[in-house]
Tab-separated table of C-alpha atoms in Angstrom:
chain	number	residue	atom	x	y	z
A	301	MET	CA	-5.454	-60.390	-84.574
A	302	LYS	CA	-7.015	-57.758	-81.886
A	303	HIS	CA	-9.620	-55.811	-83.832
A	304	PRO	CA	-11.494	-52.338	-82.136
A	305	MET	CA	-14.471	-53.402	-79.457
A	306	CYS	CA	-17.642	-51.981	-81.405
A	307	PRO	CA	-19.775	-49.597	-79.420
A	308	ARG	CA	-22.615	-51.767	-81.969
A	309	ALA	CA	-21.518	-55.195	-80.408
A	310	TRP	CA	-24.372	-55.471	-77.874
A	311	GLU	CA	-26.896	-56.026	-81.379
A	312	VAL	CA	-24.947	-59.413	-82.588
A	313	GLU	CA	-25.819	-60.785	-79.950
A	314	ALA	CA	-29.402	-58.724	-79.287
A	315	ALA	CA	-29.917	-60.581	-83.091
A	316	ARG	CA	-28.830	-64.109	-82.119
A	317	ASP	CA	-31.692	-63.711	-78.762
A	318	GLY	CA	-34.504	-62.198	-81.515
A	319	ARG	CA	-34.535	-58.210	-79.374
A	320	LEU	CA	-34.243	-56.443	-83.014
A	321	LEU	CA	-36.257	-57.127	-85.347
A	322	GLY	CA	-37.320	-55.255	-88.290
A	323	GLU	CA	-35.501	-52.462	-89.274
A	324	ALA	CA	-33.393	-52.702	-87.112
A	325	LEU	CA	-31.889	-55.984	-87.623
A	326	ALA	CA	-31.612	-54.752	-90.417
A	327	LYS	CA	-29.310	-51.699	-89.451
A	328	HIS	CA	-27.565	-54.432	-88.323
A	329	GLU	CA	-26.629	-57.214	-90.959
A	330	ARG	CA	-25.781	-53.804	-93.351
A	331	HIS	CA	-23.463	-52.705	-90.511
A	332	ARG	CA	-21.981	-55.957	-89.791
A	333	GLN	CA	-20.914	-56.561	-93.327
A	334	THR	CA	-18.019	-53.919	-92.348
A	335	CYS	CA	-17.542	-54.477	-89.352
A	336	PRO	CA	-14.886	-56.716	-88.012
A	337	GLY	CA	-15.745	-56.294	-84.846
A	338	CYS	CA	-19.132	-57.331	-85.341
A	339	GLN	CA	-18.027	-59.748	-87.679
A	340	ARG	CA	-15.118	-61.764	-84.619
A	341	GLU	CA	-17.778	-61.281	-82.031
A	342	HIS	CA	-20.297	-63.139	-84.893
A	343	GLN	CA	-17.855	-65.202	-85.769
A	344	LEU	CA	-16.878	-66.134	-81.884
A	345	ALA	CA	-21.459	-66.492	-81.253
A	346	SER	CA	-21.156	-69.321	-84.078
A	347	ARG	CA	-18.719	-71.272	-83.283
A	348	LEU	CA	-19.635	-71.146	-79.524
A	349	SER	CA	-22.800	-72.952	-80.662
A	350	GLU	CA	-20.209	-75.438	-83.185
A	351	VAL	CA	-18.320	-75.903	-79.126
A	352	LEU	CA	-21.050	-76.216	-77.611
A	353	ALA	CA	-22.817	-79.220	-79.395
A	354	GLY	CA	-19.635	-81.291	-77.921
A	355	GLU	CA	-19.488	-84.423	-79.366
A	356	PRO	CA	-21.651	-86.624	-81.472
A	357	VAL	CA	-23.876	-88.497	-80.007
A	358	ASP	CA	-23.819	-92.517	-79.507
A	359	GLU	CA	-26.719	-93.746	-81.638
A	360	VAL	CA	-25.935	-96.907	-80.580
A	361	ALA	CA	-26.645	-96.693	-76.991
A	362	LEU	CA	-29.200	-94.245	-78.371
A	363	ARG	CA	-31.150	-97.185	-79.602
A	364	ARG	CA	-30.189	-99.677	-76.994
A	365	ALA	CA	-32.111	-96.815	-74.383
A	366	ARG	CA	-35.195	-96.347	-76.826
A	367	ALA	CA	-35.803	-100.504	-76.292
A	368	SER	CA	-34.692	-99.983	-73.274
A	369	LEU	CA	-37.633	-97.117	-72.036
A	370	LEU	CA	-40.251	-98.622	-73.808
A	371	GLU	CA	-39.586	-102.008	-72.054
A	372	ARG	CA	-40.575	-100.084	-69.033
A	373	ALA	CA	-42.896	-97.801	-70.173
A	374	HIS	CA	-44.755	-100.673	-71.088
A	375	GLY	CA	-44.079	-102.075	-67.508
A	376	ARG	CA	-45.617	-98.804	-65.679
A	377	SER	CA	-48.856	-99.233	-67.863
A	378	SER	CA	-49.771	-102.672	-67.579
A	379	VAL	CA	-49.726	-102.501	-63.367
A	380	ARG	CA	-51.148	-99.555	-64.090
A	381	SER	CA	-54.670	-100.417	-63.318
A	382	ARG	CA	-58.015	-99.032	-60.574
A	383	PRO	CA	-56.744	-100.911	-56.878
A	384	THR	CA	-58.776	-103.332	-56.094
A	385	TRP	CA	-59.271	-105.542	-52.636
A	386	SER	CA	-57.372	-108.230	-54.192
A	387	SER	CA	-55.111	-105.826	-55.191
A	388	TRP	CA	-54.903	-104.413	-52.044
A	389	THR	CA	-55.001	-108.267	-49.998
A	390	LEU	CA	-51.547	-108.619	-52.645
A	391	ALA	CA	-50.576	-105.295	-51.367
A	392	ALA	CA	-50.485	-106.653	-48.242
A	393	ALA	CA	-48.950	-110.428	-48.721
A	394	VAL	CA	-46.415	-108.550	-50.795
A	395	ALA	CA	-45.477	-106.338	-47.691
A	396	LEU	CA	-45.936	-109.087	-45.542
A	397	LEU	CA	-42.778	-111.508	-47.918
A	398	VAL	CA	-40.731	-108.011	-48.252
A	399	ALA	CA	-41.037	-107.890	-43.637
A	400	LEU	CA	-40.399	-111.972	-43.183
A	401	GLY	CA	-37.420	-111.228	-46.831
A	402	PHE	CA	-35.301	-108.478	-43.886
A	403	TRP	CA	-36.546	-111.457	-40.988
A	404	LEU	CA	-34.419	-114.137	-42.796
A	405	ARG	CA	-31.702	-111.787	-43.669
A	406	GLY	CA	-30.983	-111.306	-40.779
A	407	ARG	CA	-30.469	-114.141	-38.694
A	408	ALA	CA	-29.333	-115.889	-42.382
A	409	VAL	CA	-26.801	-113.884	-44.364
A	410	SER	CA	-25.258	-116.631	-45.683
A	411	THR	CA	-28.014	-117.984	-47.037
A	412	THR	CA	-27.849	-114.660	-49.048
A	413	LEU	CA	-25.067	-114.409	-49.511
A	414	GLN	CA	-24.964	-117.568	-52.111
A	415	ARG	CA	-27.343	-116.505	-54.286
A	416	PRO	CA	-25.841	-115.958	-58.241
A	417	THR	CA	-25.177	-113.037	-59.330
A	418	ALA	CA	-26.023	-111.289	-62.597
A	419	LEU	CA	-24.026	-111.547	-64.717
A	420	ASP	CA	-20.188	-114.013	-64.824
A	421	VAL	CA	-17.595	-112.875	-67.049
A	422	ALA	CA	-15.473	-115.877	-67.387
A	423	PRO	CA	-12.088	-113.846	-69.448
A	424	ALA	CA	-9.422	-115.116	-72.285
A	425	ASP	CA	-6.975	-114.488	-74.643
A	426	GLY	CA	-5.645	-111.892	-72.895
A	427	ALA	CA	-9.289	-110.052	-72.864
A	428	ARG	CA	-8.494	-106.895	-71.955
A	429	TRP	CA	-12.158	-105.173	-70.686
A	430	THR	CA	-14.232	-103.625	-67.728
A	431	ARG	CA	-17.242	-103.856	-65.850
A	432	ARG	CA	-19.415	-100.675	-65.249
A	433	ASP	CA	-22.849	-101.423	-62.904
A	434	THR	CA	-25.037	-98.387	-63.910
A	435	GLU	CA	-29.036	-98.296	-62.689
A	436	THR	CA	-30.135	-99.077	-65.819
A	437	HIS	CA	-27.655	-101.861	-67.077
A	438	HIS	CA	-24.809	-103.609	-66.282
A	439	ARG	CA	-21.843	-102.054	-68.935
A	440	ILE	CA	-18.875	-104.064	-69.706
A	441	ASP	CA	-16.231	-102.483	-72.319
A	442	LEU	CA	-14.255	-105.370	-73.870
A	443	SER	CA	-11.561	-103.691	-76.202
A	444	GLU	CA	-9.269	-107.235	-77.074
A	445	GLY	CA	-10.281	-111.005	-76.983
A	446	THR	CA	-12.612	-113.321	-75.509
A	447	LEU	CA	-15.129	-113.517	-73.059
A	448	GLU	CA	-17.483	-115.543	-72.002
A	449	LEU	CA	-21.180	-113.811	-70.608
A	450	THR	CA	-23.280	-115.884	-68.071
A	451	VAL	CA	-26.302	-114.247	-66.749
A	452	THR	CA	-28.541	-115.730	-64.820
A	453	ARG	CA	-31.388	-112.926	-64.678
A	454	SER	CA	-33.021	-114.295	-61.690
A	455	ALA	CA	-31.130	-111.987	-59.371
A	456	GLY	CA	-31.384	-108.729	-61.681
A	457	ARG	CA	-33.595	-107.765	-64.772
A	458	ARG	CA	-30.834	-104.846	-65.482
A	459	PRO	CA	-29.877	-105.889	-69.164
A	460	VAL	CA	-26.090	-106.290	-69.703
A	461	VAL	CA	-24.587	-104.555	-72.031
A	462	VAL	CA	-21.144	-105.359	-74.121
A	463	GLN	CA	-19.416	-102.291	-75.578
A	464	VAL	CA	-16.765	-103.349	-78.320
A	465	PRO	CA	-15.194	-101.119	-81.018
A	466	ASP	CA	-17.324	-101.045	-83.597
A	467	GLY	CA	-21.040	-100.996	-81.907
A	468	GLU	CA	-22.213	-103.334	-78.769
A	469	ILE	CA	-24.185	-106.681	-77.762
A	470	GLU	CA	-27.009	-106.110	-76.027
A	471	ASP	CA	-27.590	-109.905	-73.665
A	472	LEU	CA	-31.069	-110.692	-74.050
A	473	GLY	CA	-30.804	-114.634	-72.434
A	474	THR	CA	-28.265	-116.355	-71.125
A	475	ARG	CA	-25.102	-117.351	-72.146
A	476	PHE	CA	-22.992	-116.000	-75.112
A	477	ARG	CA	-19.568	-115.619	-75.544
A	478	VAL	CA	-17.732	-112.692	-77.453
A	479	VAL	CA	-14.587	-111.919	-79.353
A	480	VAL	CA	-12.320	-109.203	-79.979
A	481	HIS	CA	-9.738	-108.483	-82.470
A	482	ASP	CA	-7.353	-105.106	-83.327
A	483	ALA	CA	-10.354	-103.286	-82.898
A	484	LYS	CA	-13.279	-104.725	-84.414
A	485	THR	CA	-16.126	-107.562	-83.103
A	486	GLU	CA	-14.547	-110.647	-84.831
A	487	SER	CA	-17.646	-113.290	-84.073
A	488	ILE	CA	-20.080	-113.565	-81.024
A	489	VAL	CA	-21.939	-116.805	-80.663
A	490	VAL	CA	-25.033	-117.792	-78.274
A	491	ASN	CA	-25.087	-120.869	-76.421
A	492	GLU	CA	-28.282	-119.953	-74.630
A	493	GLY	CA	-30.792	-116.995	-74.656
A	494	SER	CA	-30.562	-114.725	-77.782
A	495	VAL	CA	-28.587	-111.347	-78.121
A	496	VAL	CA	-28.728	-107.970	-80.087
A	497	PHE	CA	-25.738	-106.378	-82.018
A	498	ARG	CA	-26.075	-102.780	-82.570
A	499	ARG	CA	-23.265	-100.877	-84.309
A	500	PRO	CA	-24.254	-97.662	-86.346
A	501	ALA	CA	-25.413	-97.366	-89.558
A	502	LEU	CA	-26.044	-100.536	-89.847
A	503	PRO	CA	-28.948	-102.917	-88.757
A	504	ASP	CA	-29.390	-104.343	-85.877
A	505	VAL	CA	-28.031	-107.928	-85.931
A	506	ARG	CA	-30.871	-110.624	-83.082
A	507	LEU	CA	-29.244	-114.268	-82.466
A	508	SER	CA	-30.307	-116.847	-80.889
A	509	ALA	CA	-29.333	-119.985	-79.029
A	510	GLY	CA	-27.596	-122.672	-81.426
A	511	GLU	CA	-25.729	-119.225	-83.199
A	512	ARG	CA	-23.496	-117.578	-84.879
A	513	TRP	CA	-22.191	-114.450	-85.711
A	514	ASP	CA	-18.773	-113.836	-88.218
A	515	ALA	CA	-17.287	-110.611	-89.470
A	516	PRO	CA	-17.196	-109.816	-92.403
A	517	ARG	CA	-13.654	-111.749	-93.690
A	518	VAL	CA	-11.024	-111.561	-97.064
A	519	ALA	CA	-11.138	-114.897	-98.263
A	520	THR	CA	-7.364	-115.186	-99.559
A	521	ALA	CA	-7.850	-118.958	-101.364
A	522	SER	CA	-8.447	-118.165	-104.354
A	523	PRO	CA	-7.040	-116.043	-106.956
A	524	THR	CA	-10.582	-113.670	-107.412
A	525	ALA	CA	-9.925	-113.357	-103.381
A	526	ALA	CA	-13.710	-110.835	-103.127
A	527	ALA	CA	-14.497	-109.785	-99.458
A	528	VAL	CA	-16.612	-112.126	-98.861
A	529	PRO	CA	-20.238	-110.268	-96.610
A	530	GLU	CA	-21.159	-111.234	-92.930
A	531	ALA	CA	-23.436	-113.634	-91.617
A	532	VAL	CA	-25.547	-114.897	-89.253
A	533	ALA	CA	-25.495	-119.199	-88.787
A	534	PRO	CA	-26.505	-122.289	-87.481
A	535	MET	CA	-23.489	-123.779	-84.951
A	536	PRO	CA	-22.868	-126.642	-85.869
A	537	ALA	CA	-23.246	-128.260	-82.612
A	538	PRO	CA	-25.907	-128.727	-80.683
A	539	ALA	CA	-25.798	-125.935	-77.956
A	540	ARG	CA	-28.403	-126.137	-76.293
A	541	ARG	CA	-27.298	-127.611	-73.315
A	542	SER	CA	-23.768	-126.623	-73.799
A	543	PRO	CA	-21.223	-127.677	-71.149
A	544	PRO	CA	-19.658	-124.558	-68.933
A	545	PRO	CA	-18.413	-121.683	-69.828
A	546	SER	CA	-14.910	-123.015	-69.112
A	547	SER	CA	-14.560	-125.155	-71.925
A	548	ALA	CA	-17.774	-123.817	-73.582
A	549	PRO	CA	-15.828	-122.270	-76.598
A	550	THR	CA	-14.495	-125.562	-77.757
A	551	ALA	CA	-17.300	-127.109	-77.964
A	552	ALA	CA	-19.091	-124.263	-79.630
A	553	THR	CA	-16.831	-123.664	-82.029
A	554	PRO	CA	-15.084	-126.668	-83.339
A	555	PRO	CA	-12.241	-125.388	-86.277
A	556	ALA	CA	-13.573	-126.687	-88.864
A	557	SER	CA	-16.796	-124.772	-89.072
A	558	GLY	CA	-14.762	-121.103	-89.965
A	559	GLU	CA	-13.298	-122.810	-93.248
A	560	GLU	CA	-16.794	-123.949	-93.777
A	561	ASP	CA	-18.375	-120.600	-92.965
A	562	VAL	CA	-15.263	-119.099	-94.904
A	563	ALA	CA	-16.367	-121.422	-98.210
A	564	TYR	CA	-19.921	-120.604	-98.507
A	565	LEU	CA	-19.554	-117.308	-97.455
A	566	ARG	CA	-17.215	-116.530	-100.630
A	567	VAL	CA	-20.513	-118.676	-102.809
A	568	VAL	CA	-22.502	-115.837	-101.579
A	569	GLY	CA	-19.793	-112.886	-102.394
A	570	LEU	CA	-19.367	-114.312	-105.606
A	571	LEU	CA	-23.412	-114.112	-106.342
A	572	ARG	CA	-23.734	-110.960	-104.992
A	573	GLU	CA	-21.581	-109.312	-107.589
A	574	GLY	CA	-23.170	-111.648	-110.779
A	575	ARG	CA	-20.260	-113.987	-111.113
A	576	ALA	CA	-22.403	-116.904	-110.873
A	577	GLU	CA	-20.618	-118.923	-112.920
A	578	GLU	CA	-17.769	-119.053	-110.108
A	579	ALA	CA	-20.318	-119.221	-107.523
A	580	ARG	CA	-21.497	-122.739	-109.403
A	581	LEU	CA	-17.691	-123.755	-109.011
A	582	GLU	CA	-17.532	-122.998	-105.374
A	583	ALA	CA	-20.272	-124.002	-104.141
A	584	ARG	CA	-18.953	-127.762	-105.832
A	585	GLU	CA	-15.896	-127.415	-104.172
A	586	TYR	CA	-17.772	-127.428	-100.843
A	587	LEU	CA	-19.753	-129.809	-101.286
A	588	ARG	CA	-16.507	-131.379	-102.218
A	589	ARG	CA	-14.484	-130.482	-98.917
A	590	TYR	CA	-17.596	-130.265	-96.533
A	591	PRO	CA	-20.058	-133.377	-98.254
A	592	ASP	CA	-22.486	-132.717	-94.783
A	593	GLY	CA	-21.553	-129.731	-94.655
A	594	PHE	CA	-25.087	-127.799	-92.737
A	595	ARG	CA	-25.389	-125.685	-95.996
A	596	ARG	CA	-25.280	-128.767	-98.513
A	597	ARG	CA	-28.617	-128.057	-99.742
A	598	GLU	CA	-27.802	-123.777	-100.954
A	599	MET	CA	-25.017	-125.083	-102.114
A	600	GLU	CA	-25.725	-128.085	-104.505
A	601	ARG	CA	-28.371	-125.825	-105.486
A	602	ILE	CA	-26.120	-123.234	-107.287
A	603	GLY	CA	-23.501	-125.783	-107.537
A	604	ARG	CA	-26.277	-127.660	-110.782
B	731	MET	CA	-16.665	-92.731	-95.162
B	732	ALA	CA	-18.097	-94.013	-91.325
B	733	VAL	CA	-17.217	-90.680	-89.909
B	734	ALA	CA	-19.762	-89.017	-92.582
B	735	VAL	CA	-22.699	-91.722	-91.906
B	736	ILE	CA	-22.557	-91.203	-88.259
B	737	ARG	CA	-22.627	-87.082	-88.866
B	738	GLU	CA	-25.520	-87.968	-91.275
B	739	LEU	CA	-27.189	-89.279	-87.968
B	740	ARG	CA	-26.342	-86.456	-85.920
B	741	VAL	CA	-28.679	-83.796	-87.940
B	742	VAL	CA	-32.146	-83.782	-85.724
B	743	PRO	CA	-35.635	-83.514	-88.279
B	744	ARG	CA	-38.240	-80.741	-87.301
B	745	ALA	CA	-39.715	-81.273	-84.965
B	746	ASP	CA	-42.910	-80.746	-86.317
B	747	ASP	CA	-45.523	-79.193	-83.803
B	748	GLY	CA	-48.486	-80.113	-84.704
B	749	ALA	CA	-48.015	-84.071	-84.681
B	750	ASP	CA	-45.714	-84.060	-81.265
B	751	ALA	CA	-48.704	-82.886	-80.077
B	752	ASP	CA	-50.740	-85.977	-81.830
B	753	LEU	CA	-47.727	-87.975	-80.452
B	754	LEU	CA	-48.296	-86.867	-76.972
B	755	SER	CA	-52.401	-86.768	-76.783
B	756	ARG	CA	-52.172	-90.538	-77.542
B	757	ILE	CA	-49.183	-91.757	-75.285
B	758	ALA	CA	-51.840	-90.493	-73.073
B	759	LYS	CA	-54.297	-92.798	-74.058
B	760	GLY	CA	-51.542	-95.911	-73.489
B	761	ASP	CA	-50.135	-95.846	-76.694
B	762	LEU	CA	-46.773	-96.630	-76.219
B	763	GLY	CA	-45.880	-96.913	-80.436
B	764	ALA	CA	-45.727	-93.188	-80.357
B	765	LEU	CA	-43.661	-92.743	-77.423
B	766	GLY	CA	-41.179	-94.252	-79.691
B	767	GLU	CA	-41.464	-91.804	-81.715
B	768	LEU	CA	-41.769	-89.200	-79.805
B	769	TYR	CA	-38.469	-89.735	-78.808
B	770	ASP	CA	-36.749	-90.317	-82.204
B	771	ARG	CA	-37.768	-86.843	-82.855
B	772	HIS	CA	-36.379	-85.583	-79.440
B	773	ALA	CA	-33.766	-87.617	-77.293
B	774	VAL	CA	-31.092	-86.816	-79.350
B	775	ALA	CA	-31.523	-82.900	-78.212
B	776	VAL	CA	-32.473	-84.216	-74.578
B	777	LEU	CA	-29.600	-86.463	-74.509
B	778	ARG	CA	-26.978	-83.192	-75.516
B	779	PHE	CA	-28.476	-81.484	-72.888
B	780	THR	CA	-28.627	-83.457	-70.528
B	781	ARG	CA	-25.333	-84.467	-70.792
B	782	ARG	CA	-23.790	-81.020	-70.247
B	783	PHE	CA	-25.560	-81.313	-67.049
B	784	ALA	CA	-24.245	-84.977	-65.381
B	785	PRO	CA	-21.696	-87.970	-66.807
B	786	HIS	CA	-21.606	-89.675	-69.862
B	787	GLU	CA	-24.057	-92.683	-68.748
B	788	ASP	CA	-25.782	-91.140	-65.968
B	789	ALA	CA	-27.016	-88.714	-68.761
B	790	GLU	CA	-28.326	-91.551	-70.342
B	791	ASP	CA	-30.209	-92.070	-67.609
B	792	ALA	CA	-31.746	-88.801	-66.693
B	793	THR	CA	-32.847	-89.253	-70.421
B	794	GLN	CA	-34.810	-92.044	-70.285
B	795	VAL	CA	-36.677	-90.718	-67.019
B	796	VAL	CA	-37.649	-87.746	-68.831
B	797	PHE	CA	-39.034	-89.149	-71.782
B	798	LEU	CA	-40.935	-91.980	-68.850
B	799	ARG	CA	-42.221	-88.845	-67.039
B	800	ALA	CA	-43.597	-87.573	-70.014
B	801	VAL	CA	-45.601	-90.696	-70.051
B	802	GLY	CA	-46.698	-89.875	-67.013
B	803	ALA	CA	-47.129	-86.385	-68.155
B	804	ALA	CA	-49.177	-86.816	-72.048
B	805	ALA	CA	-52.631	-85.742	-70.537
B	806	ARG	CA	-51.497	-81.962	-69.149
B	807	PHE	CA	-49.814	-81.071	-72.208
B	808	ARG	CA	-50.992	-77.777	-73.467
B	809	ALA	CA	-52.227	-78.372	-77.642
B	810	GLY	CA	-50.846	-75.369	-79.553
B	811	THR	CA	-46.943	-75.042	-77.105
B	812	LYS	CA	-44.394	-77.195	-77.954
B	813	ALA	CA	-43.085	-80.654	-77.106
B	814	ARG	CA	-39.413	-79.586	-77.481
B	815	PRO	CA	-39.218	-76.612	-74.451
B	816	TRP	CA	-41.158	-79.044	-72.777
B	817	LEU	CA	-39.427	-82.040	-72.702
B	818	PHE	CA	-36.710	-79.190	-71.558
B	819	GLY	CA	-38.407	-78.745	-68.765
B	820	ILE	CA	-39.183	-82.037	-67.478
B	821	ALA	CA	-35.218	-82.307	-68.246
B	822	LEU	CA	-34.479	-79.552	-65.889
B	823	ARG	CA	-36.485	-80.727	-63.028
B	824	VAL	CA	-35.524	-84.444	-63.771
B	825	LEU	CA	-31.852	-83.403	-63.010
B	826	ARG	CA	-32.098	-81.137	-60.386
B	827	GLU	CA	-33.538	-83.762	-58.330
B	828	ARG	CA	-30.578	-86.529	-59.158
B	829	ARG	CA	-28.335	-83.875	-58.566
B	830	ARG	CA	-30.489	-83.253	-55.210
B	831	SER	CA	-30.541	-86.913	-53.876
B	832	LEU	CA	-26.691	-87.569	-55.078
B	833	ALA	CA	-26.025	-84.709	-53.374
B	834	ARG	CA	-27.198	-86.569	-50.366
B	835	TRP	CA	-25.707	-89.423	-51.530
B	836	ALA	CA	-21.937	-87.894	-51.747
B	837	ALA	CA	-22.693	-86.149	-47.846
B	838	ALA	CA	-23.458	-90.078	-46.616
B	839	LEU	CA	-20.467	-91.142	-47.950
B	840	ALA	CA	-18.182	-88.458	-47.414
B	841	ASP	CA	-18.893	-89.345	-43.435
B	842	LEU	CA	-18.320	-92.656	-44.074
B	843	GLY	CA	-15.198	-91.345	-45.054
B	844	ARG	CA	-14.812	-91.670	-49.023
B	845	GLN	CA	-15.682	-89.702	-51.949
B	846	PRO	CA	-17.599	-90.586	-55.030
B	847	ALA	CA	-16.539	-90.969	-58.468
B	848	ARG	CA	-17.682	-87.808	-60.585
B	849	VAL	CA	-14.695	-88.310	-62.605
B	850	VAL	CA	-15.918	-87.290	-67.304
B	851	PRO	CA	-13.620	-88.080	-69.420
B	852	ALA	CA	-12.068	-84.715	-70.465
B	853	PRO	CA	-12.099	-84.010	-74.052
B	854	ASP	CA	-8.697	-81.642	-74.729
B	855	GLY	CA	-7.766	-78.266	-75.989
B	856	LEU	CA	-11.108	-76.219	-76.820
B	857	GLU	CA	-13.915	-78.498	-76.317
B	858	ARG	CA	-12.463	-78.703	-72.696
B	859	ASP	CA	-11.354	-75.648	-71.991
B	860	VAL	CA	-15.422	-74.812	-72.669
B	861	ALA	CA	-16.860	-78.019	-70.989
B	862	ARG	CA	-15.001	-76.508	-67.234
B	863	ALA	CA	-16.433	-73.358	-68.552
B	864	LEU	CA	-19.586	-74.920	-68.660
B	865	ALA	CA	-19.369	-76.735	-65.407
B	866	SER	CA	-18.359	-73.516	-64.018
B	867	LEU	CA	-21.772	-71.305	-64.361
B	868	SER	CA	-24.679	-71.754	-62.085
B	869	GLU	CA	-27.137	-74.844	-63.349
B	870	ALA	CA	-30.227	-71.433	-64.472
B	871	ASP	CA	-27.438	-70.240	-66.772
B	872	ARG	CA	-25.844	-73.086	-68.343
B	873	ALA	CA	-29.268	-74.136	-68.609
B	874	CYS	CA	-29.962	-71.080	-70.383
B	875	ILE	CA	-27.151	-71.090	-72.853
B	876	LEU	CA	-27.090	-75.072	-73.484
B	877	LEU	CA	-30.844	-73.946	-74.398
B	878	ALA	CA	-30.147	-70.934	-76.630
B	879	GLU	CA	-27.461	-71.674	-78.427
B	880	LEU	CA	-27.664	-76.045	-78.725
B	881	GLU	CA	-31.209	-75.688	-79.434
B	882	GLY	CA	-31.938	-72.360	-80.563
B	883	LEU	CA	-35.019	-71.663	-78.729
B	884	THR	CA	-36.245	-67.989	-78.454
B	885	GLY	CA	-36.159	-65.831	-74.699
B	886	SER	CA	-39.520	-66.636	-74.279
B	887	GLU	CA	-39.412	-69.588	-74.146
B	888	ILE	CA	-36.333	-70.116	-72.002
B	889	ALA	CA	-38.627	-67.707	-69.200
B	890	GLU	CA	-41.286	-70.449	-70.027
B	891	ILE	CA	-39.617	-73.423	-69.578
B	892	LEU	CA	-37.394	-71.571	-66.038
B	893	GLY	CA	-40.139	-69.870	-64.875
B	894	VAL	CA	-38.142	-67.002	-65.106
B	895	PRO	CA	-38.684	-63.082	-66.329
B	896	VAL	CA	-38.005	-63.315	-70.131
B	897	GLY	CA	-35.197	-59.771	-69.075
B	898	THR	CA	-33.313	-62.340	-66.285
B	899	VAL	CA	-32.762	-64.918	-69.140
B	900	TRP	CA	-31.123	-62.293	-71.524
B	901	ARG	CA	-29.369	-61.293	-68.752
B	902	ARG	CA	-28.514	-64.625	-68.428
B	903	LEU	CA	-27.024	-65.657	-71.342
B	904	HIS	CA	-25.159	-61.721	-71.815
B	905	ASP	CA	-23.334	-62.866	-68.823
B	906	ALA	CA	-23.384	-67.106	-69.927
B	907	ARG	CA	-22.108	-65.496	-73.294
B	908	ARG	CA	-19.461	-63.220	-71.494
B	909	ARG	CA	-17.652	-65.686	-69.388
B	910	LEU	CA	-17.555	-68.689	-72.820
B	911	LYS	CA	-16.077	-66.526	-75.193
B	912	ARG	CA	-13.491	-64.903	-72.523
B	913	VAL	CA	-11.950	-69.292	-72.835
B	914	PHE	CA	-12.544	-68.285	-76.355
B	915	GLU	CA	-10.196	-65.193	-76.802
B	916	GLU	CA	-7.620	-67.069	-74.295
B	917	LYS	CA	-7.486	-70.131	-76.805
B	918	THR	CA	-7.095	-67.024	-79.791
């Protein structure tokens, strides 16, 4: 319904901008209570504020940017010192090296082309992904499938961020694998270096070489099936010096390890629910099935 | 449930000006922990502002640069003034510099017969139309309306950031609102 324009409609804007004060403001507010035209103006202005806010800010990206900001600021502050004769000498030496670099580059372009890339991505399982490089970081968007990433730090200091449907993973090291399935991160396996997994409203998960993270799953083996919590677990195979990316998935995660993890997590889930007796039985079952399992000692303690 | 949690996280804590002045004083002395705190207080507001001027990732980069500049300028921050308008002032300068350098880059690429890809993913419906209308405003008008409507800054605070008389701010606000309201009226 179209309302007639009120001659005092300008007051709505003036009130919002703080141009109406005291009695003038009070008069306007009284008038607005009874004037459909001014009410409509007021509603439009309020709606405008809401729409201008746009989509919610990505809290996870902000957390990453915070870490990057502090790193950059630290880098700046640590080099900000009074120049001395030695620093001038160093600067001259650097300038000389740069000049030498340019000269060599002109002579042997092929040599520079052989430098390692900063980021090597090996997709698997029909991975759907894209890559974008910005001024501050390399960004991979992974919506489905598996990616094996190898990062060569010497070739570039920009961090590598893998955007997954439910968060993001920032590479702090050199080699890791990410599996996404059905719009959820299923697992992260770190072979070298470390990564941090950030998700909205959840604490960061930091994984180091030899560790893996698995998404919480629903255990189906027992009738008392319960959602098991997520966990960071050491990988069963020694991973510090594992084979090249193409063969890494099978080497890092033998099929049995997943089942062992589920069995362990089932025990943890029962304990958290206060079902101590069932947890004890499940722990014994774990020991029966995996007598040399990685959580043997813990399971022995619970199973007593 | 998840949506509710994320919306909760969007709530920006109201900045305490005294605490901000203290943080900036500590930053000026080289305390980077204080920089983290300043970021926590104002990053959402600064990012919300910058992304109305630049594509998504450029806005994130620009926001970082704003806080890095704040480190260098912290010693010049006047006690008794508000930190958030001061950060918006830095943000506007950063955005202008980036736009100029982008323009140079675009011109260089155009010489080579290529155009830079600067496509911002467009949202749907009203939000898209408002985003278009906002993008069609001059930088100064856009800054005025965002600072007033989004951040709740007063006319005199905006005038100080932009370095113009307060009357100019009110006129710009009026023009910007008129154009944006037209979008609403067409939609409703």
